PDB file of C-alpha atoms in Angstrom:
ATOM      1  CA  MET A 163     -61.465  18.215  14.640  1.00 95.00           C
ATOM      2  CA  GLY A 164     -61.487  16.689  11.217  1.00 95.00           C
ATOM      3  CA  PRO A 165     -63.362  14.733   8.575  1.00 95.00           C
ATOM      4  CA  GLU A 166     -64.312  12.042  11.086  1.00 95.00           C
ATOM      5  CA  HIS A 167     -66.668  14.570  12.718  1.00 95.00           C
ATOM      6  CA  LEU A 168     -68.662  15.350   9.564  1.00 96.00           C
ATOM      7  CA  LYS A 169     -71.811  13.544  10.684  1.00 94.00           C
ATOM      8  CA  GLY A 170     -71.980  15.413  14.011  1.00 93.00           C
ATOM      9  CA  VAL A 171     -71.077  18.816  12.555  1.00 94.00           C
ATOM     10  CA  TRP A 172     -73.609  18.397   9.746  1.00 94.00           C
ATOM     11  CA  ALA A 173     -76.380  17.485  12.192  1.00 91.00           C
ATOM     12  CA  ALA A 174     -75.557  20.450  14.432  1.00 91.00           C
ATOM     13  CA  LEU A 175     -75.727  22.861  11.484  1.00 92.00           C
ATOM     14  CA  GLY A 176     -79.303  21.724  10.891  1.00 89.00           C
ATOM     15  CA  ASP A 177     -80.460  22.761  14.366  1.00 88.00           C
ATOM     16  CA  GLU A 178     -82.354  26.069  14.301  1.00 91.00           C
ATOM     17  CA  GLU A 179     -81.720  26.922  17.963  1.00 88.00           C
ATOM     18  CA  SER A 180     -77.976  26.266  17.636  1.00 89.00           C
ATOM     19  CA  ASN A 181     -77.878  28.546  14.600  1.00 90.00           C
ATOM     20  CA  ARG A 182     -79.666  31.290  16.549  1.00 93.00           C
ATOM     21  CA  LEU A 183     -77.290  30.991  19.520  1.00 90.00           C
ATOM     22  CA  THR A 184     -74.276  31.303  17.216  1.00 91.00           C
ATOM     23  CA  GLY A 185     -75.850  33.891  14.905  1.00 94.00           C
ATOM     24  CA  THR A 186     -75.399  31.602  11.902  1.00 93.00           C
ATOM     25  CA  HIS A 187     -77.466  32.885   8.983  1.00 93.00           C
ATOM     26  CA  ALA A 188     -75.428  31.088   6.324  1.00 94.00           C
ATOM     27  CA  THR A 189     -76.402  27.754   4.896  1.00 93.00           C
ATOM     28  CA  PHE A 190     -73.831  25.207   3.807  1.00 95.00           C
ATOM     29  CA  THR A 191     -73.778  22.144   1.626  1.00 96.00           C
ATOM     30  CA  ARG A 192     -72.501  18.873   3.031  1.00 96.00           C
ATOM     31  CA  GLU A 193     -69.635  19.120   0.529  1.00 97.00           C
ATOM     32  CA  GLN A 194     -68.639  22.574   1.851  1.00 97.00           C
ATOM     33  CA  VAL A 195     -68.611  21.297   5.429  1.00 96.00           C
ATOM     34  CA  ALA A 196     -66.564  18.240   4.437  1.00 96.00           C
ATOM     35  CA  ALA A 197     -64.039  20.450   2.602  1.00 96.00           C
ATOM     36  CA  HIS A 198     -63.781  22.747   5.635  1.00 96.00           C
ATOM     37  CA  LEU A 199     -63.111  19.799   7.940  1.00 96.00           C
ATOM     38  CA  GLU A 200     -60.408  18.537   5.558  1.00 95.00           C
ATOM     39  CA  ARG A 201     -58.744  21.959   5.411  1.00 94.00           C
ATOM     40  CA  ILE A 202     -58.664  23.140   9.045  1.00 94.00           C
ATOM     41  CA  GLY A 203     -56.118  20.640  10.324  1.00 89.00           C
ATOM     42  CA  ALA A 204     -53.350  22.247   8.257  1.00 91.00           C
ATOM     43  CA  ALA A 205     -54.116  25.849   9.273  1.00 91.00           C
ATOM     44  CA  ASP A 206     -51.399  27.591  11.282  1.00 90.00           C
ATOM     45  CA  ASP A 207     -53.551  30.521  12.431  1.00 92.00           C
ATOM     46  CA  ARG A 208     -56.328  28.588  14.174  1.00 95.00           C
ATOM     47  CA  ALA A 209     -57.034  25.433  16.165  1.00 95.00           C
ATOM     48  CA  ASP A 210     -60.288  23.464  16.015  1.00 96.00           C
ATOM     49  CA  TRP A 211     -61.283  20.733  18.451  1.00 96.00           C
ATOM     50  CA  ALA A 212     -64.252  18.425  18.583  1.00 95.00           C
ATOM     51  CA  ILE A 213     -65.870  18.079  21.994  1.00 94.00           C
ATOM     52  CA  THR A 214     -66.657  14.403  22.450  1.00 92.00           C
ATOM     53  CA  SER A 215     -68.047  12.218  25.187  1.00 87.00           C
ATOM     54  CA  SER A 216     -65.362  10.429  27.170  1.00 84.00           C
ATOM     55  CA  ASP A 217     -67.760   7.490  27.502  1.00 86.00           C
ATOM     56  CA  ASP A 218     -68.406   6.654  23.861  1.00 90.00           C
ATOM     57  CA  GLY A 219     -66.836   9.352  21.673  1.00 87.00           C
ATOM     58  CA  THR A 220     -70.182  10.905  20.724  1.00 88.00           C
ATOM     59  CA  TYR A 221     -69.769  14.328  19.083  1.00 92.00           C
ATOM     60  CA  LEU A 222     -70.989  17.031  21.510  1.00 93.00           C
ATOM     61  CA  GLY A 223     -69.782  20.167  19.767  1.00 93.00           C
ATOM     62  CA  GLU A 224     -66.717  22.161  18.839  1.00 95.00           C
ATOM     63  CA  VAL A 225     -64.414  24.778  20.276  1.00 96.00           C
ATOM     64  CA  VAL A 226     -62.238  26.933  18.035  1.00 97.00           C
ATOM     65  CA  LEU A 227     -59.377  29.355  18.583  1.00 97.00           C
ATOM     66  CA  ASN A 228     -59.271  31.627  15.525  1.00 97.00           C
ATOM     67  CA  GLU A 229     -58.595  35.155  14.285  1.00 96.00           C
ATOM     68  CA  LEU A 230     -54.950  35.089  15.380  1.00 96.00           C
ATOM     69  CA  ASP A 231     -53.456  38.506  16.122  1.00 97.00           C
ATOM     70  CA  ASP A 232     -49.857  37.344  16.389  1.00 95.00           C
ATOM     71  CA  GLU A 233     -48.389  40.794  17.101  1.00 97.00           C
ATOM     72  CA  ASN A 234     -50.647  41.209  20.144  1.00 98.00           C
ATOM     73  CA  ALA A 235     -50.682  37.557  21.296  1.00 98.00           C
ATOM     74  CA  CYS A 236     -54.476  37.458  21.033  1.00 98.00           C
ATOM     75  CA  MET A 237     -57.067  35.129  19.563  1.00 98.00           C
ATOM     76  CA  ASN A 238     -60.830  34.839  19.428  1.00 98.00           C
ATOM     77  CA  VAL A 239     -62.529  31.735  20.774  1.00 98.00           C
ATOM     78  CA  ARG A 240     -65.908  30.298  19.900  1.00 96.00           C
ATOM     79  CA  ILE A 241     -67.793  27.248  21.040  1.00 95.00           C
ATOM     80  CA  ALA A 242     -70.950  25.490  19.896  1.00 92.00           C
ATOM     81  CA  LEU A 243     -72.621  22.508  21.533  1.00 90.00           C
ATOM     82  CA  VAL A 244     -75.156  20.140  20.007  1.00 88.00           C
ATOM     83  CA  PRO A 245     -78.746  20.199  21.284  1.00 80.00           C
ATOM     84  CA  GLY A 246     -78.983  18.502  24.660  1.00 68.00           C
ATOM     85  CA  ALA A 247     -75.348  19.186  25.602  1.00 65.00           C
ATOM     86  CA  PRO A 248     -75.664  22.733  27.046  1.00 65.00           C
ATOM     87  CA  GLY A 249     -76.120  22.955  30.797  1.00 63.00           C
ATOM     88  CA  ARG A 250     -74.167  19.772  31.530  1.00 71.00           C
ATOM     89  CA  GLY A 251     -70.705  21.303  32.061  1.00 77.00           C
ATOM     90  CA  TYR A 252     -69.188  20.207  28.745  1.00 82.00           C
ATOM     91  CA  GLY A 253     -68.725  23.767  27.488  1.00 86.00           C
ATOM     92  CA  THR A 254     -67.054  25.029  30.655  1.00 88.00           C
ATOM     93  CA  GLU A 255     -64.741  22.008  30.754  1.00 90.00           C
ATOM     94  CA  ALA A 256     -63.790  22.370  27.085  1.00 93.00           C
ATOM     95  CA  MET A 257     -63.284  26.126  27.360  1.00 94.00           C
ATOM     96  CA  THR A 258     -61.083  25.772  30.429  1.00 94.00           C
ATOM     97  CA  ALA A 259     -58.922  23.152  28.676  1.00 94.00           C
ATOM     98  CA  VAL A 260     -58.582  25.338  25.579  1.00 96.00           C
ATOM     99  CA  LEU A 261     -57.602  28.356  27.689  1.00 97.00           C
ATOM    100  CA  ASP A 262     -54.956  26.255  29.442  1.00 95.00           C
ATOM    101  CA  HIS A 263     -53.620  25.387  25.969  1.00 95.00           C
ATOM    102  CA  ALA A 264     -53.868  28.977  24.683  1.00 97.00           C
ATOM    103  CA  PHE A 265     -51.977  30.494  27.595  1.00 97.00           C
ATOM    104  CA  GLY A 266     -49.573  27.587  28.081  1.00 95.00           C
ATOM    105  CA  ALA A 267     -48.571  25.911  24.820  1.00 94.00           C
ATOM    106  CA  VAL A 268     -49.453  28.775  22.462  1.00 95.00           C
ATOM    107  CA  GLY A 269     -48.277  31.600  24.736  1.00 97.00           C
ATOM    108  CA  LEU A 270     -51.201  33.940  24.152  1.00 98.00           C
ATOM    109  CA  HIS A 271     -51.791  36.952  26.385  1.00 98.00           C
ATOM    110  CA  ARG A 272     -55.492  37.487  25.602  1.00 98.00           C
ATOM    111  CA  VAL A 273     -58.417  35.358  24.454  1.00 98.00           C
ATOM    112  CA  GLU A 274     -61.684  37.094  23.583  1.00 98.00           C
ATOM    113  CA  LEU A 275     -65.214  36.314  22.473  1.00 98.00           C
ATOM    114  CA  SER A 276     -68.646  37.812  22.081  1.00 97.00           C
ATOM    115  CA  VAL A 277     -71.884  36.211  23.185  1.00 97.00           C
ATOM    116  CA  TYR A 278     -75.380  37.334  22.293  1.00 97.00           C
ATOM    117  CA  ALA A 279     -77.169  39.028  25.171  1.00 97.00           C
ATOM    118  CA  PHE A 280     -80.082  36.567  24.865  1.00 96.00           C
ATOM    119  CA  ASN A 281     -77.740  33.726  25.930  1.00 94.00           C
ATOM    120  CA  PRO A 282     -77.040  34.282  29.656  1.00 93.00           C
ATOM    121  CA  ARG A 283     -76.347  30.559  30.208  1.00 90.00           C
ATOM    122  CA  ALA A 284     -73.335  30.775  27.883  1.00 92.00           C
ATOM    123  CA  GLN A 285     -72.185  33.991  29.552  1.00 94.00           C
ATOM    124  CA  ARG A 286     -72.244  32.268  32.970  1.00 92.00           C
ATOM    125  CA  SER A 287     -70.251  29.363  31.541  1.00 91.00           C
ATOM    126  CA  TYR A 288     -67.628  31.755  30.156  1.00 94.00           C
ATOM    127  CA  GLU A 289     -67.413  33.536  33.510  1.00 94.00           C
ATOM    128  CA  LYS A 290     -66.800  30.160  35.221  1.00 91.00           C
ATOM    129  CA  ALA A 291     -63.880  29.638  32.832  1.00 94.00           C
ATOM    130  CA  GLY A 292     -62.424  33.046  33.797  1.00 95.00           C
ATOM    131  CA  PHE A 293     -63.839  35.482  31.205  1.00 97.00           C
ATOM    132  CA  VAL A 294     -64.683  39.026  32.273  1.00 97.00           C
ATOM    133  CA  VAL A 295     -67.348  41.221  30.679  1.00 98.00           C
ATOM    134  CA  GLU A 296     -65.666  44.164  28.951  1.00 98.00           C
ATOM    135  CA  GLY A 297     -68.581  45.813  27.224  1.00 98.00           C
ATOM    136  CA  ARG A 298     -71.601  45.575  25.027  1.00 98.00           C
ATOM    137  CA  GLN A 299     -72.075  46.123  21.313  1.00 98.00           C
ATOM    138  CA  ARG A 300     -75.534  47.232  20.365  1.00 98.00           C
ATOM    139  CA  HIS A 301     -77.561  45.631  17.586  1.00 98.00           C
ATOM    140  CA  THR A 302     -74.952  43.227  16.229  1.00 97.00           C
ATOM    141  CA  LEU A 303     -77.391  40.490  15.178  1.00 97.00           C
ATOM    142  CA  LEU A 304     -80.636  40.807  13.263  1.00 98.00           C
ATOM    143  CA  TRP A 305     -82.598  37.599  13.845  1.00 96.00           C
ATOM    144  CA  ASP A 306     -86.173  37.146  12.688  1.00 95.00           C
ATOM    145  CA  GLY A 307     -86.672  40.905  12.427  1.00 97.00           C
ATOM    146  CA  THR A 308     -85.328  41.729  15.907  1.00 97.00           C
ATOM    147  CA  TRP A 309     -81.977  43.311  16.755  1.00 98.00           C
ATOM    148  CA  HIS A 310     -79.845  41.746  19.506  1.00 98.00           C
ATOM    149  CA  ASP A 311     -76.777  43.014  21.359  1.00 98.00           C
ATOM    150  CA  SER A 312     -73.458  41.210  21.905  1.00 98.00           C
ATOM    151  CA  VAL A 313     -71.596  41.074  25.211  1.00 98.00           C
ATOM    152  CA  LEU A 314     -67.820  41.356  24.790  1.00 98.00           C
ATOM    153  CA  MET A 315     -65.772  39.153  27.112  1.00 98.00           C
ATOM    154  CA  ALA A 316     -62.077  38.351  27.481  1.00 98.00           C
ATOM    155  CA  VAL A 317     -59.594  36.615  29.718  1.00 98.00           C
ATOM    156  CA  LEU A 318     -55.926  37.516  30.073  1.00 98.00           C
ATOM    157  CA  ALA A 319     -53.071  35.159  30.830  1.00 97.00           C
ATOM    158  CA  THR A 320     -52.555  37.129  34.043  1.00 96.00           C
ATOM    159  CA  ASP A 321     -56.183  36.834  35.206  1.00 95.00           C
ATOM    160  CA  PRO A 322     -57.052  34.382  37.966  1.00 89.00           C
ATOM    161  CA  ARG A 323     -59.082  31.484  36.611  1.00 84.00           C
ATOM    162  CA  PRO A 324     -59.760  27.831  37.335  1.00 76.00           C
ATOM    163  CA  SER A 325     -57.361  25.229  36.045  1.00 64.00           C
ATOM    164  CA  SER A 326     -58.585  22.327  33.976  1.00 55.00           C
ATOM    165  CA  ASP A 327     -58.473  18.736  35.135  1.00 55.00           C
ATOM    166  CA  ALA A 328     -59.193  17.730  31.542  1.00 49.00           C
ATOM    167  CA  PRO A 329     -56.380  16.588  29.273  1.00 50.00           C
ATOM    168  CA  ALA A 330     -54.932  19.348  27.104  1.00 50.00           C
ATOM    169  CA  PRO A 331     -56.531  19.484  23.665  1.00 56.00           C
ATOM    170  CA  THR A 332     -54.564  18.103  20.769  1.00 53.00           C
ATOM    171  CA  SER A 333     -54.631  19.710  17.347  1.00 48.00           C
TER     172      SER A 333
END
């Protein structure tokens, strides 16, 4: 993912429902987003990919491996899709490809994430990609005056999971 995805990333950040699903309270300027997209390609402790349509290259979202714990061969993963993309298999396909990369090329042992309990569709998608529920954190997100829990999920390199038919992501 890089500067060429600014238009799609900027539009996605303006979607209220996407911000709720990701727990994004922060607001950003277009200049901050552009600077972030310029910077991430050189980072050695994370990998960011744009999810795009194979038909026409339309920006559909992003998937990110971050929070590298090198000593324990572990990273966090997060994904966000633009409105209209969820429920069409893009997230599961992208997540499966990124896990193939994480366990193959990177050599990680564990990839973890948290998903808000009000997002069971995302949880099902993660389970399809091989994630297992490990627990629940109570009241991790305050949104519009209501507290919401997070569901902790992870997949290990040794866990059975589907293999991706998608091409491996490129950084």
